């Protein structure tokens, strides 16, 4: 018995020694708060709740960042972080700790750490609520190793971010006084190109467009980048990105990084854009005062790589060869900057007296003799027609870039005034330019560019305004033009020849869970896009900007709320019965699109979303008819 007790005592001591050894040091694999990410590691030390600069509750995580690499490294450029709550990714919080120096709680993220050294850093995110579980995932910026920390915010203490509040009467500074900010902030102009194109964009390989942009970064080194090319405007941009700026980089201008936003119709995320002007590669980037934004567009099977080259507005490109100049450099850009004019809100527009495009002066007189083969009239319409025409083209007609010259003539009721005809070596196409002019003021007009899509058939490729405010026209006439368009749609739909349509929509990653959708659609004018699971209001299912009815299947309706916090202008609307089932309705704007969405639980395992993207659903119009004929199986 004594021998047995002795053995048990020895075993107990051995176990205690092993447990003691296992508890020593943070290098042990059993340390639950240690995350190893390749050349660095993170030790989670705790968290608290602070109020951000906008008065929102934010969670602040404290970490030890250890650089295990061979070169200096910062947390910001080593770690990609994602913090989720209630299935939604939380936004980065701005928390000022010293209003005199504008220091923030995350400033240590920018500091470089020597090999083998450790630095305490903090990271902050705006909370959805202060009770639901938080999951923070940390991943190598250029790798795949990751780790996750789970936090219960209800257990966290509140702390104060700063001891002093900013004076409410302090005026905003006209200039930052920060060389880095002063270099980045302002207006930019250049061109962008598509390569590696596939799917819908396969035939656009190597094509280029002019692009304008505005960079606006605040003293906390966060801000926005807004970009628009020839088919967009400042008010309706091609890209809108939230960004962060870091002093670290290969040159004196630091590095810009995307943190969110969107490019055309796809979302941008942290580090999708990494812009370092100090990297001098062959080609365009050999020059000074230039940036390159490059990224990868992917939407189903439609893909391309894009490169956007920008230089400050007002800078001459004398150091660039002819092949490296933007398309409108000589005809549009140079005359504007030589006249000392600011950047207009649309490419081809004039900065003074409205939005007169390239090829015209501010009096509305043609600057090029008319061609011999182009038809045309005087283009004279009322002031109301001019402004309503712009609203119709810009806000209501979702297939405007498929509209022919005859379609535009039919809308205005008169032939346009012919301005010029030319062949574009760059676009390898013929172009014609027309104006529709206000009889009350000939400086008020719409200028429309038409490209020859097929022999003798010219479709809209761009349009601009002159002499009047497009924004004010939209505010004044949008509802009226929408109502007029709906009445025209009703008349056409009442006599439209219809055909049966059916499609099976599978739940994502579960091909055996499907919903069969049956309805009637017009014989022409609508088509189905398999990749986007959408009925498209165009014979071409890939038509840019076309309205569509998009279908999605999930296991329950709650899954459709995953991105709800990112919806803008959210509003619940009246329920709608579709196929004998009551669907809950709502409207919102998401990634640049206006949505009317109807969602319903079909049975225990299937929920369906019927989303109208950039489509109105006025009773009697074709979208309404399609929904009224819809049934499910």
Coordinates of C-alpha atoms in Angstrom, one line a residue:
X1 CA 0.0 0.0 0.0
X2 CA 2.8 2.4 0.8
X3 CA 4.5 1.6 -2.5
X4 CA 1.3 2.3 -4.4
X5 CA 0.9 5.7 -2.7
X6 CA 4.5 6.5 -3.5
X7 CA 3.9 5.7 -7.2
X8 CA 0.8 7.8 -7.2
X9 CA 2.6 10.7 -5.6
X10 CA 5.4 10.5 -8.2
X11 CA 2.9 10.5 -11.0
X12 CA 1.0 13.5 -9.5
X13 CA 4.3 15.5 -9.2
X14 CA 5.2 14.6 -12.8
X15 CA 1.8 15.8 -14.0
X16 CA 2.1 19.0 -12.1
X17 CA 5.6 19.6 -13.5
X18 CA 4.3 19.1 -17.0
X19 CA 1.5 21.5 -16.5
X20 CA 3.9 24.0 -15.0
X21 CA 6.2 23.8 -18.0
X22 CA 3.2 24.1 -20.4
X23 CA 2.2 27.3 -18.8
X24 CA 5.6 29.0 -19.1
X25 CA 6.2 31.4 -22.0
X26 CA 4.0 32.6 -24.8
X27 CA 5.9 30.4 -27.4
X28 CA 3.8 27.3 -26.4
X29 CA 1.3 26.0 -28.8
X30 CA -1.3 25.9 -26.1
X31 CA -1.4 29.7 -25.6
X32 CA -4.9 30.5 -26.8
X33 CA -4.3 34.1 -27.5
X34 CA -1.2 33.7 -29.6
X35 CA -1.5 33.8 -33.4
X36 CA 1.5 33.0 -35.6
X37 CA 1.4 34.5 -39.1
X38 CA 4.5 33.6 -41.0
X39 CA 7.1 36.3 -40.3
X40 CA 5.1 37.8 -37.5
X41 CA 3.0 36.8 -34.5
X42 CA 0.3 38.4 -32.5
X43 CA -0.5 38.1 -28.8
X44 CA -4.0 39.2 -27.9
X45 CA -3.8 41.1 -24.6
X46 CA -7.4 42.3 -24.1
X47 CA -10.0 44.7 -25.3
X48 CA -12.2 47.6 -24.2
X49 CA -15.0 49.7 -25.4
X50 CA -14.4 53.4 -26.4
X51 CA -16.5 56.0 -28.1
X52 CA -15.3 56.9 -31.6
X53 CA -15.0 60.4 -33.1
X54 CA -18.6 60.1 -34.3
X55 CA -20.0 59.1 -30.9
X56 CA -20.4 55.4 -31.8
X57 CA -19.4 52.5 -29.5
X58 CA -16.3 50.9 -30.8
X59 CA -14.3 47.8 -29.6
X60 CA -10.5 48.4 -29.2
X61 CA -8.3 45.4 -29.3
X62 CA -4.8 45.5 -27.8
X63 CA -2.1 43.2 -29.3
X64 CA 1.6 42.6 -29.1
X65 CA 3.0 42.6 -32.6
X66 CA 6.3 40.7 -32.9
X67 CA 8.4 40.8 -36.1
X68 CA 10.0 37.4 -36.7
X69 CA 11.2 38.4 -40.2
X70 CA 14.6 39.5 -41.4
X71 CA 13.6 43.1 -42.3
X72 CA 11.7 46.0 -40.6
X73 CA 7.9 45.5 -40.8
X74 CA 4.8 47.3 -39.6
X75 CA 1.6 45.8 -38.4
X76 CA -0.4 47.6 -41.1
X77 CA 1.5 46.1 -43.9
X78 CA 1.9 42.7 -42.4
X79 CA -1.6 41.8 -41.1
X80 CA -5.1 41.7 -42.8
X81 CA -7.8 42.0 -40.1
X82 CA -11.5 41.2 -40.4
X83 CA -13.9 41.7 -37.5
X84 CA -17.4 40.2 -37.7
X85 CA -20.5 40.7 -35.5
X86 CA -24.0 39.3 -36.3
X87 CA -22.6 38.0 -39.6
X88 CA -21.6 41.5 -40.7
X89 CA -18.1 42.9 -41.2
X90 CA -17.5 45.8 -38.9
X91 CA -16.1 49.1 -40.1
X92 CA -12.8 50.6 -38.9
X93 CA -13.3 53.1 -36.1
X94 CA -11.6 56.5 -35.9
X95 CA -10.7 57.2 -32.2
X96 CA -8.7 60.3 -31.5
X97 CA -6.5 60.1 -28.3
X98 CA -5.0 63.6 -28.5
X99 CA -6.8 66.4 -30.2
X100 CA -3.8 68.7 -30.1
X101 CA -1.6 66.3 -32.1
X102 CA -4.6 64.4 -33.7
X103 CA -3.1 61.1 -32.6
X104 CA -5.4 58.1 -32.9
X105 CA -5.6 54.9 -31.0
X106 CA -4.2 52.9 -34.0
X107 CA -1.1 55.0 -34.7
X108 CA 1.3 52.3 -33.7
X109 CA 0.1 50.2 -36.6
X110 CA 2.1 52.5 -38.9
X111 CA 5.4 52.2 -37.0
X112 CA 8.1 49.9 -38.3
X113 CA 9.3 47.2 -35.9
X114 CA 12.9 45.8 -36.1
X115 CA 13.5 42.1 -36.6
X116 CA 12.9 40.3 -33.3
X117 CA 11.3 43.3 -31.6
X118 CA 7.8 43.6 -30.2
X119 CA 5.4 46.6 -30.3
X120 CA 2.0 47.0 -28.6
X121 CA -0.6 48.0 -31.2
X122 CA -4.3 48.6 -31.1
X123 CA -7.1 48.1 -33.6
X124 CA -10.6 49.5 -33.4
X125 CA -13.9 48.8 -35.0
X126 CA -17.4 50.3 -34.8
X127 CA -19.8 47.9 -33.0
X128 CA -23.3 47.0 -34.2
X129 CA -24.2 46.5 -30.5
X130 CA -22.4 46.0 -27.2
X131 CA -23.7 42.5 -26.4
X132 CA -23.4 40.2 -29.5
X133 CA -20.3 38.1 -29.9
X134 CA -17.4 39.4 -31.9
X135 CA -15.0 37.3 -34.0
X136 CA -11.7 38.9 -35.1
X137 CA -9.7 37.1 -37.7
X138 CA -6.1 38.0 -38.4
X139 CA -4.4 36.8 -41.6
X140 CA -1.0 37.3 -43.3
X141 CA -1.3 40.3 -45.8
X142 CA 0.5 38.3 -48.4
X143 CA -0.2 34.7 -47.2
X144 CA -2.8 32.3 -46.0
X145 CA -2.0 31.7 -42.3
X146 CA -4.6 33.1 -40.0
X147 CA -6.1 32.9 -36.5
X148 CA -9.3 34.1 -34.8
X149 CA -10.1 35.6 -31.4
X150 CA -13.6 35.5 -30.1
X151 CA -14.7 38.3 -27.7
X152 CA -17.8 38.9 -25.6
X153 CA -18.3 42.7 -25.6
X154 CA -20.7 42.5 -22.7
X155 CA -17.7 41.7 -20.4
X156 CA -15.6 44.6 -21.6
X157 CA -14.9 47.7 -19.6
X158 CA -15.4 51.2 -21.0
X159 CA -12.4 53.5 -21.3
X160 CA -12.1 57.2 -22.3
X161 CA -10.3 57.9 -25.6
X162 CA -9.1 61.5 -24.9
X163 CA -9.1 63.9 -22.0
X164 CA -10.0 66.9 -24.0
X165 CA -12.7 67.6 -26.6
X166 CA -12.1 69.6 -29.7
X167 CA -13.3 73.2 -29.7
X168 CA -16.5 73.5 -31.7
X169 CA -15.5 77.0 -33.0
X170 CA -12.2 75.9 -34.5
X171 CA -12.4 76.6 -38.3
X172 CA -11.2 73.9 -40.8
X173 CA -7.8 74.6 -42.1
X174 CA -7.5 75.7 -45.7
X175 CA -4.3 73.7 -46.1
X176 CA -3.1 70.7 -44.2
X177 CA 0.5 71.7 -43.9
X178 CA 1.3 68.1 -44.2
X179 CA 3.6 67.4 -47.3
X180 CA 2.2 63.9 -47.7
X181 CA -1.4 65.0 -47.6
X182 CA -0.8 68.0 -49.9
X183 CA 0.8 65.7 -52.5
X184 CA -2.1 63.2 -52.6
X185 CA -5.1 65.4 -52.1
X186 CA -6.7 67.1 -55.1
X187 CA -7.9 66.4 -58.6
X188 CA -6.2 63.9 -60.9
X189 CA -6.4 63.0 -64.6
X190 CA -5.2 60.2 -66.8
X191 CA -6.3 57.0 -68.4
X192 CA -7.1 53.4 -67.6
X193 CA -6.8 50.1 -69.5
X194 CA -8.3 46.6 -69.4
X195 CA -6.2 43.5 -69.9
X196 CA -6.7 39.7 -69.2
X197 CA -10.3 40.1 -70.3
X198 CA -12.7 37.2 -70.3
X199 CA -16.5 36.6 -70.4
X200 CA -18.5 39.7 -71.3
X201 CA -15.3 41.7 -71.5
X202 CA -13.3 39.4 -73.8
X203 CA -13.6 41.7 -76.8
X204 CA -12.4 44.7 -74.8
X205 CA -8.8 43.4 -74.3
X206 CA -6.4 46.4 -74.3
X207 CA -9.0 49.1 -74.6
X208 CA -8.4 52.4 -72.8
X209 CA -10.5 55.3 -71.5
X210 CA -9.7 58.7 -70.1
X211 CA -10.4 59.0 -66.3
X212 CA -10.7 61.8 -63.8
X213 CA -10.5 61.5 -60.0
X214 CA -10.5 63.3 -56.7
X215 CA -8.5 62.2 -53.7
X216 CA -9.6 63.5 -50.3
X217 CA -7.7 62.3 -47.3
X218 CA -8.0 63.9 -43.8
X219 CA -5.4 64.4 -41.1
X220 CA -6.1 61.0 -39.6
X221 CA -4.7 59.6 -42.9
X222 CA -8.1 58.1 -44.0
X223 CA -10.3 59.3 -46.8
X224 CA -11.8 58.6 -50.2
X225 CA -10.8 58.2 -53.8
X226 CA -13.5 58.9 -56.4
X227 CA -13.0 58.0 -60.1
X228 CA -15.0 58.5 -63.3
X229 CA -14.2 57.7 -66.9
X230 CA -16.0 58.8 -70.1
X231 CA -19.1 56.8 -69.3
X232 CA -19.5 58.2 -65.8
X233 CA -19.5 61.5 -63.9
X234 CA -18.3 62.9 -60.6
X235 CA -21.9 62.6 -59.3
X236 CA -22.2 59.1 -60.6
X237 CA -18.7 57.7 -60.5
X238 CA -17.1 54.6 -61.8
X239 CA -15.4 53.9 -58.4
X240 CA -15.7 55.2 -54.9
X241 CA -13.1 53.8 -52.4
X242 CA -12.4 54.5 -48.7
X243 CA -8.7 54.5 -48.3
X244 CA -5.9 54.8 -45.7
X245 CA -2.5 56.5 -46.2
X246 CA 0.7 55.3 -44.8
X247 CA 4.1 57.1 -44.6
X248 CA 5.9 53.9 -45.3
X249 CA 6.7 53.1 -48.9
X250 CA 9.5 52.9 -51.4
X251 CA 9.5 56.6 -52.0
X252 CA 8.7 59.9 -50.3
X253 CA 5.0 59.8 -50.9
X254 CA 4.1 56.8 -48.9
X255 CA 1.5 54.2 -49.8
X256 CA -2.3 54.4 -50.3
X257 CA -4.4 51.4 -49.6
X258 CA -8.1 50.6 -50.1
X259 CA -10.2 49.8 -47.1
X260 CA -13.7 49.5 -48.7
X261 CA -16.0 50.9 -51.3
X262 CA -16.7 49.7 -54.9
X263 CA -15.4 49.6 -58.4
X264 CA -18.2 49.7 -61.0
X265 CA -20.5 47.0 -59.6
X266 CA -18.1 45.0 -57.4
X267 CA -17.1 45.7 -53.8
X268 CA -13.6 46.8 -52.8
X269 CA -12.0 45.4 -49.7
X270 CA -8.9 46.0 -47.5
X271 CA -5.7 46.0 -49.6
X272 CA -7.5 45.4 -53.0
X273 CA -5.6 48.6 -54.0
X274 CA -2.1 49.1 -52.9
X275 CA -0.7 52.3 -54.5
X276 CA 3.0 53.1 -54.0
X277 CA 4.2 55.9 -56.3
X278 CA 7.8 55.2 -55.4
X279 CA 7.8 51.9 -57.3
X280 CA 9.3 52.9 -60.7
X281 CA 8.7 50.1 -63.2
X282 CA 9.2 50.2 -66.9
X283 CA 6.6 52.2 -68.8
X284 CA 4.4 54.9 -67.4
X285 CA 5.7 54.7 -63.8
X286 CA 9.1 55.8 -64.8
X287 CA 7.8 59.3 -64.7
X288 CA 7.5 61.6 -61.6
X289 CA 4.1 62.8 -60.2
X290 CA 2.2 59.7 -61.3
X291 CA 0.3 57.0 -59.5
X292 CA -1.0 53.6 -60.7
X293 CA -4.1 52.0 -59.2
X294 CA -4.3 48.4 -60.4
X295 CA -6.7 45.7 -59.5
X296 CA -8.7 42.7 -60.6
X297 CA -12.4 42.8 -61.6
X298 CA -14.3 39.6 -61.1
X299 CA -18.1 39.1 -61.5
X300 CA -18.9 35.5 -62.2
X301 CA -17.2 34.5 -65.4
X302 CA -16.6 38.2 -66.3
X303 CA -13.1 39.2 -65.5
X304 CA -10.3 41.7 -66.3
X305 CA -7.3 43.3 -64.8
X306 CA -7.3 47.1 -64.7
X307 CA -4.5 49.7 -64.5
X308 CA -5.4 53.3 -63.8
X309 CA -2.7 55.9 -64.4
X310 CA -3.3 59.3 -62.9
X311 CA -1.3 62.6 -62.7
X312 CA -2.3 65.8 -60.9
X313 CA -4.8 68.0 -62.8
X314 CA -2.9 70.8 -64.4
X315 CA 0.3 68.9 -65.1
X316 CA 1.5 68.7 -68.7
X317 CA 2.5 65.3 -70.0
X318 CA 5.4 66.5 -72.1
X319 CA 7.5 63.6 -70.7
X320 CA 5.1 61.0 -72.1
X321 CA 5.2 59.6 -75.6
X322 CA 2.2 60.0 -77.9
X323 CA 1.1 56.4 -77.2
X324 CA 1.0 57.2 -73.5
X325 CA -1.3 60.2 -73.6
X326 CA -5.0 60.0 -72.6
X327 CA -7.4 60.1 -75.6
X328 CA -8.7 63.6 -74.9
X329 CA -5.4 65.1 -73.8
X330 CA -4.8 67.4 -76.7
X331 CA -8.4 68.3 -77.6
X332 CA -9.8 68.7 -74.2
X333 CA -7.3 68.6 -71.3
X334 CA -4.6 70.9 -72.7
X335 CA -7.1 73.7 -73.6
X336 CA -8.6 73.6 -70.2
X337 CA -5.4 73.7 -68.2
X338 CA -3.8 76.3 -70.4
X339 CA -6.9 78.4 -69.7
X340 CA -6.4 77.7 -66.0
X341 CA -9.7 76.0 -65.6
X342 CA -10.5 73.5 -62.8
X343 CA -11.4 69.9 -63.6
X344 CA -15.0 69.5 -64.9
X345 CA -17.5 67.0 -63.5
X346 CA -17.5 64.9 -66.7
X347 CA -14.9 64.1 -69.3
X348 CA -15.4 66.1 -72.4
X349 CA -17.2 68.8 -70.5
X350 CA -16.2 72.5 -70.1
X351 CA -15.4 73.9 -66.7
X352 CA -16.9 77.3 -67.4
X353 CA -20.5 78.1 -68.5
X354 CA -21.8 74.6 -68.1
X355 CA -20.8 71.3 -69.5
X356 CA -19.9 71.9 -73.2
X357 CA -18.1 68.9 -74.6
X358 CA -15.1 68.6 -76.8
X359 CA -15.7 69.9 -80.3
X360 CA -17.9 72.9 -79.3
X361 CA -17.5 76.3 -77.9
X362 CA -19.6 77.9 -75.2
X363 CA -21.8 79.6 -77.8
X364 CA -23.1 76.3 -79.1
X365 CA -21.6 76.8 -82.5
X366 CA -20.2 73.8 -84.4
X367 CA -16.4 73.8 -84.6
X368 CA -16.3 71.2 -87.4
X369 CA -18.0 71.2 -90.8
X370 CA -20.8 68.6 -91.1
X371 CA -20.0 65.4 -92.9
X372 CA -21.6 64.5 -96.2
X373 CA -23.4 61.4 -95.1
X374 CA -24.9 62.4 -91.8
X375 CA -28.5 63.5 -91.4
X376 CA -29.6 66.2 -89.1
X377 CA -32.0 69.0 -88.3
X378 CA -31.9 72.2 -86.2
X379 CA -32.2 70.3 -82.9
X380 CA -34.4 73.0 -81.4
X381 CA -36.6 71.9 -78.5
X382 CA -38.0 73.6 -75.4
X383 CA -35.9 74.2 -72.3
X384 CA -38.1 71.6 -70.5
X385 CA -37.4 69.0 -73.2
X386 CA -33.7 69.6 -72.9
X387 CA -33.6 69.1 -69.1
X388 CA -36.1 66.2 -69.1
X389 CA -34.1 64.6 -71.9
X390 CA -31.0 64.6 -69.8
X391 CA -32.9 63.1 -66.8
X392 CA -34.3 60.4 -69.1
X393 CA -30.9 59.5 -70.5
X394 CA -29.0 59.7 -67.2
X395 CA -31.6 58.3 -64.7
X396 CA -34.4 56.5 -66.4
X397 CA -33.3 54.8 -69.6
X398 CA -31.2 51.8 -68.3
X399 CA -30.3 50.8 -71.9
X400 CA -29.2 54.3 -73.0
X401 CA -26.0 52.9 -74.5
X402 CA -28.0 50.6 -76.8
X403 CA -30.2 53.5 -77.9
X404 CA -29.7 54.5 -81.6
X405 CA -29.8 57.9 -83.1
X406 CA -33.3 57.2 -84.3
X407 CA -34.3 56.3 -80.7
X408 CA -33.1 59.7 -79.4
X409 CA -34.8 61.5 -82.3
X410 CA -38.0 59.7 -81.4
X411 CA -37.7 60.8 -77.8
X412 CA -37.1 64.5 -78.6
X413 CA -39.4 64.5 -81.6
X414 CA -36.9 66.3 -83.8
X415 CA -33.6 65.6 -85.6
X416 CA -30.5 66.7 -83.7
X417 CA -28.2 69.4 -84.9
X418 CA -25.2 67.7 -86.5
X419 CA -21.8 68.9 -85.2
X420 CA -19.2 66.6 -86.7
X421 CA -18.2 63.2 -87.9
X422 CA -14.8 61.6 -87.3
X423 CA -13.0 58.3 -87.2
X424 CA -11.2 57.3 -84.0
X425 CA -7.9 55.5 -84.5
X426 CA -7.8 54.7 -80.9
X427 CA -11.3 53.1 -80.7
X428 CA -11.3 51.9 -84.4
X429 CA -14.7 53.2 -85.0
X430 CA -16.7 56.1 -86.6
X431 CA -18.3 58.7 -84.4
X432 CA -21.0 61.3 -85.0
X433 CA -21.9 64.2 -82.7
X434 CA -25.2 65.9 -82.3
X435 CA -26.9 68.5 -80.1
X436 CA -30.4 69.2 -79.0
X437 CA -30.7 72.8 -78.1
X438 CA -33.1 74.9 -76.0
X439 CA -35.0 77.4 -78.0
X440 CA -35.1 79.7 -75.0
X441 CA -31.3 79.8 -74.5
X442 CA -29.0 78.3 -77.1
X443 CA -26.2 77.9 -74.5
X444 CA -28.4 75.2 -72.9
X445 CA -28.1 71.9 -74.8
X446 CA -27.4 68.2 -74.6
X447 CA -24.5 67.0 -76.6
X448 CA -24.6 63.3 -77.6
X449 CA -21.8 61.2 -79.0
X450 CA -22.8 58.2 -81.2
X451 CA -20.5 55.4 -82.2
X452 CA -21.1 53.2 -85.3
X453 CA -21.9 49.8 -83.8
X454 CA -22.6 48.2 -87.1
X455 CA -22.6 49.6 -90.7
X456 CA -24.9 52.6 -90.7
X457 CA -26.2 52.0 -87.1
X458 CA -25.0 54.5 -84.5
X459 CA -25.6 54.1 -80.8
X460 CA -25.1 56.4 -77.9
X461 CA -21.5 56.2 -76.5
X462 CA -21.5 59.4 -74.3
X463 CA -23.5 62.5 -73.5
X464 CA -23.0 65.8 -71.7
X465 CA -24.9 68.9 -70.8
X466 CA -24.2 72.6 -71.3
X467 CA -25.5 75.7 -69.6
X468 CA -27.8 74.1 -67.0
X469 CA -27.3 72.0 -63.9
X470 CA -27.9 68.3 -64.3
X471 CA -28.4 67.9 -60.6
X472 CA -31.1 70.6 -60.5
X473 CA -32.8 69.0 -63.5
X474 CA -32.9 65.7 -61.8
X475 CA -34.4 67.2 -58.6
X476 CA -37.1 69.0 -60.7
X477 CA -38.0 66.4 -63.3
X478 CA -37.1 62.9 -62.1
X479 CA -40.5 61.9 -60.8
X480 CA -42.2 63.3 -63.9
X481 CA -39.9 61.6 -66.3
X482 CA -40.2 58.3 -64.5
X483 CA -44.0 58.6 -64.7
X484 CA -43.9 59.4 -68.4
X485 CA -41.6 56.4 -69.0
X486 CA -43.9 54.1 -67.0
X487 CA -46.9 55.2 -69.1
X488 CA -44.9 54.5 -72.3
X489 CA -43.9 51.1 -70.9
X490 CA -47.5 50.3 -70.1
X491 CA -48.6 51.1 -73.6
X492 CA -45.9 49.0 -75.1
X493 CA -46.4 46.1 -72.6
X494 CA -50.1 45.9 -73.2
X495 CA -49.6 44.8 -76.8
X496 CA -46.3 42.9 -76.3
X497 CA -46.1 39.4 -77.6
X498 CA -45.2 37.0 -74.7
X499 CA -43.6 33.6 -74.4
X500 CA -43.2 31.1 -71.5
X501 CA -40.0 31.2 -69.5
X502 CA -38.7 28.9 -66.8
X503 CA -35.4 28.5 -65.0
X504 CA -34.1 26.5 -62.0
X505 CA -32.1 28.5 -59.4
X506 CA -29.9 26.4 -57.1
X507 CA -28.9 27.4 -53.6
X508 CA -25.2 28.4 -53.4
X509 CA -22.9 25.4 -53.0
X510 CA -26.0 23.1 -52.8
X511 CA -26.9 22.1 -56.3
X512 CA -29.6 19.7 -55.1
X513 CA -31.6 22.5 -53.4
X514 CA -33.4 24.3 -56.2
X515 CA -36.4 26.5 -56.9
X516 CA -38.0 26.4 -60.4
X517 CA -39.3 29.8 -61.4
X518 CA -41.9 30.0 -64.2
X519 CA -43.4 33.2 -65.8
X520 CA -44.0 34.9 -69.1
X521 CA -41.6 37.4 -70.7
X522 CA -41.7 39.4 -74.0
X523 CA -40.6 37.6 -77.1
X524 CA -38.0 40.3 -77.6
X525 CA -36.4 42.8 -75.3
X526 CA -35.6 40.5 -72.4
X527 CA -33.0 37.8 -71.9
X528 CA -31.6 35.6 -69.1
X529 CA -28.1 35.9 -67.6
X530 CA -27.1 32.5 -66.2
X531 CA -24.0 33.9 -64.4
X532 CA -26.0 36.5 -62.5
X533 CA -29.2 34.5 -62.3
X534 CA -31.1 37.5 -63.7
X535 CA -33.8 38.3 -66.2
X536 CA -32.3 41.3 -68.0
X537 CA -34.3 44.1 -69.7
X538 CA -32.2 43.8 -72.9
X539 CA -31.8 41.3 -75.7
X540 CA -28.1 41.2 -74.6
X541 CA -28.0 39.7 -71.1
X542 CA -24.6 41.3 -70.5
X543 CA -25.7 44.8 -71.5
X544 CA -24.0 47.4 -69.3
X545 CA -26.4 49.2 -66.9
X546 CA -29.5 47.3 -68.0
X547 CA -32.2 46.7 -65.4
X548 CA -32.8 43.2 -64.2
X549 CA -34.8 40.8 -62.0
X550 CA -32.3 38.8 -60.0
X551 CA -33.1 35.5 -58.2
X552 CA -31.3 34.0 -55.2
X553 CA -32.1 30.9 -53.1
X554 CA -31.0 30.6 -49.4
X555 CA -32.0 28.2 -46.6
X556 CA -33.9 31.0 -44.7
X557 CA -34.9 34.6 -45.2
X558 CA -32.5 35.7 -42.4
X559 CA -29.6 34.9 -44.8
X560 CA -30.7 37.7 -47.1
X561 CA -29.9 40.2 -44.3
X562 CA -26.1 39.4 -44.3
X563 CA -25.2 42.7 -45.9
X564 CA -28.1 44.7 -44.5
X565 CA -25.9 47.1 -42.6
X566 CA -24.3 48.1 -45.9
X567 CA -27.6 49.0 -47.5
X568 CA -28.2 52.7 -48.0
X569 CA -31.6 54.4 -47.9
X570 CA -33.2 51.3 -46.6
X571 CA -37.0 51.3 -46.4
X572 CA -39.6 48.5 -45.8
X573 CA -42.4 48.6 -48.4
X574 CA -45.7 46.9 -48.9
X575 CA -45.8 43.1 -49.1
X576 CA -46.5 41.6 -52.5
X577 CA -48.2 38.3 -53.3
X578 CA -46.1 36.4 -56.0
X579 CA -47.2 33.0 -57.2
X580 CA -49.7 32.8 -54.2
X581 CA -46.9 33.4 -51.7
X582 CA -46.6 36.6 -49.6
X583 CA -43.2 38.2 -50.1
X584 CA -41.9 40.9 -47.7
X585 CA -40.8 44.0 -49.7
X586 CA -38.0 46.5 -49.2
X587 CA -36.0 49.1 -51.1
X588 CA -32.3 50.2 -50.8
X589 CA -29.2 51.1 -52.6
X590 CA -26.2 48.7 -52.6
X591 CA -22.9 48.9 -54.5
X592 CA -24.3 51.6 -56.8
X593 CA -27.5 49.9 -57.7
X594 CA -31.1 50.7 -56.6
X595 CA -33.0 47.6 -55.5
X596 CA -36.6 46.6 -54.9
X597 CA -36.3 43.2 -53.2
X598 CA -39.0 40.7 -52.3
X599 CA -38.1 37.8 -50.0
X600 CA -40.1 34.9 -48.7
X601 CA -39.7 31.5 -47.0
X602 CA -41.0 28.9 -49.5
X603 CA -40.7 25.9 -47.2
X604 CA -38.6 24.6 -44.4
X605 CA -35.4 24.5 -46.4
X606 CA -35.8 27.1 -49.2
X607 CA -36.1 30.9 -49.1
X608 CA -36.3 33.0 -52.3
X609 CA -35.3 36.5 -53.1
X610 CA -36.7 38.3 -56.2
X611 CA -34.7 41.5 -56.6
X612 CA -35.4 44.2 -59.1
X613 CA -32.1 45.9 -59.9
X614 CA -32.4 49.4 -61.4
X615 CA -36.0 48.7 -62.4
X616 CA -39.2 50.4 -61.3
X617 CA -42.3 48.1 -60.9
X618 CA -45.2 50.4 -61.7
X619 CA -48.5 48.5 -62.2
X620 CA -49.0 47.6 -65.8
X621 CA -45.3 47.9 -66.8
X622 CA -43.4 44.9 -68.0
X623 CA -41.6 44.1 -64.6
X624 CA -45.0 44.2 -62.9
X625 CA -46.5 41.8 -65.6
X626 CA -43.6 39.4 -65.2
X627 CA -44.0 39.2 -61.4
X628 CA -47.8 38.8 -61.8
X629 CA -47.3 35.8 -64.0
X630 CA -44.6 34.2 -61.8
X631 CA -45.1 30.8 -60.1
X632 CA -42.7 28.6 -58.2
X633 CA -42.0 24.9 -57.8

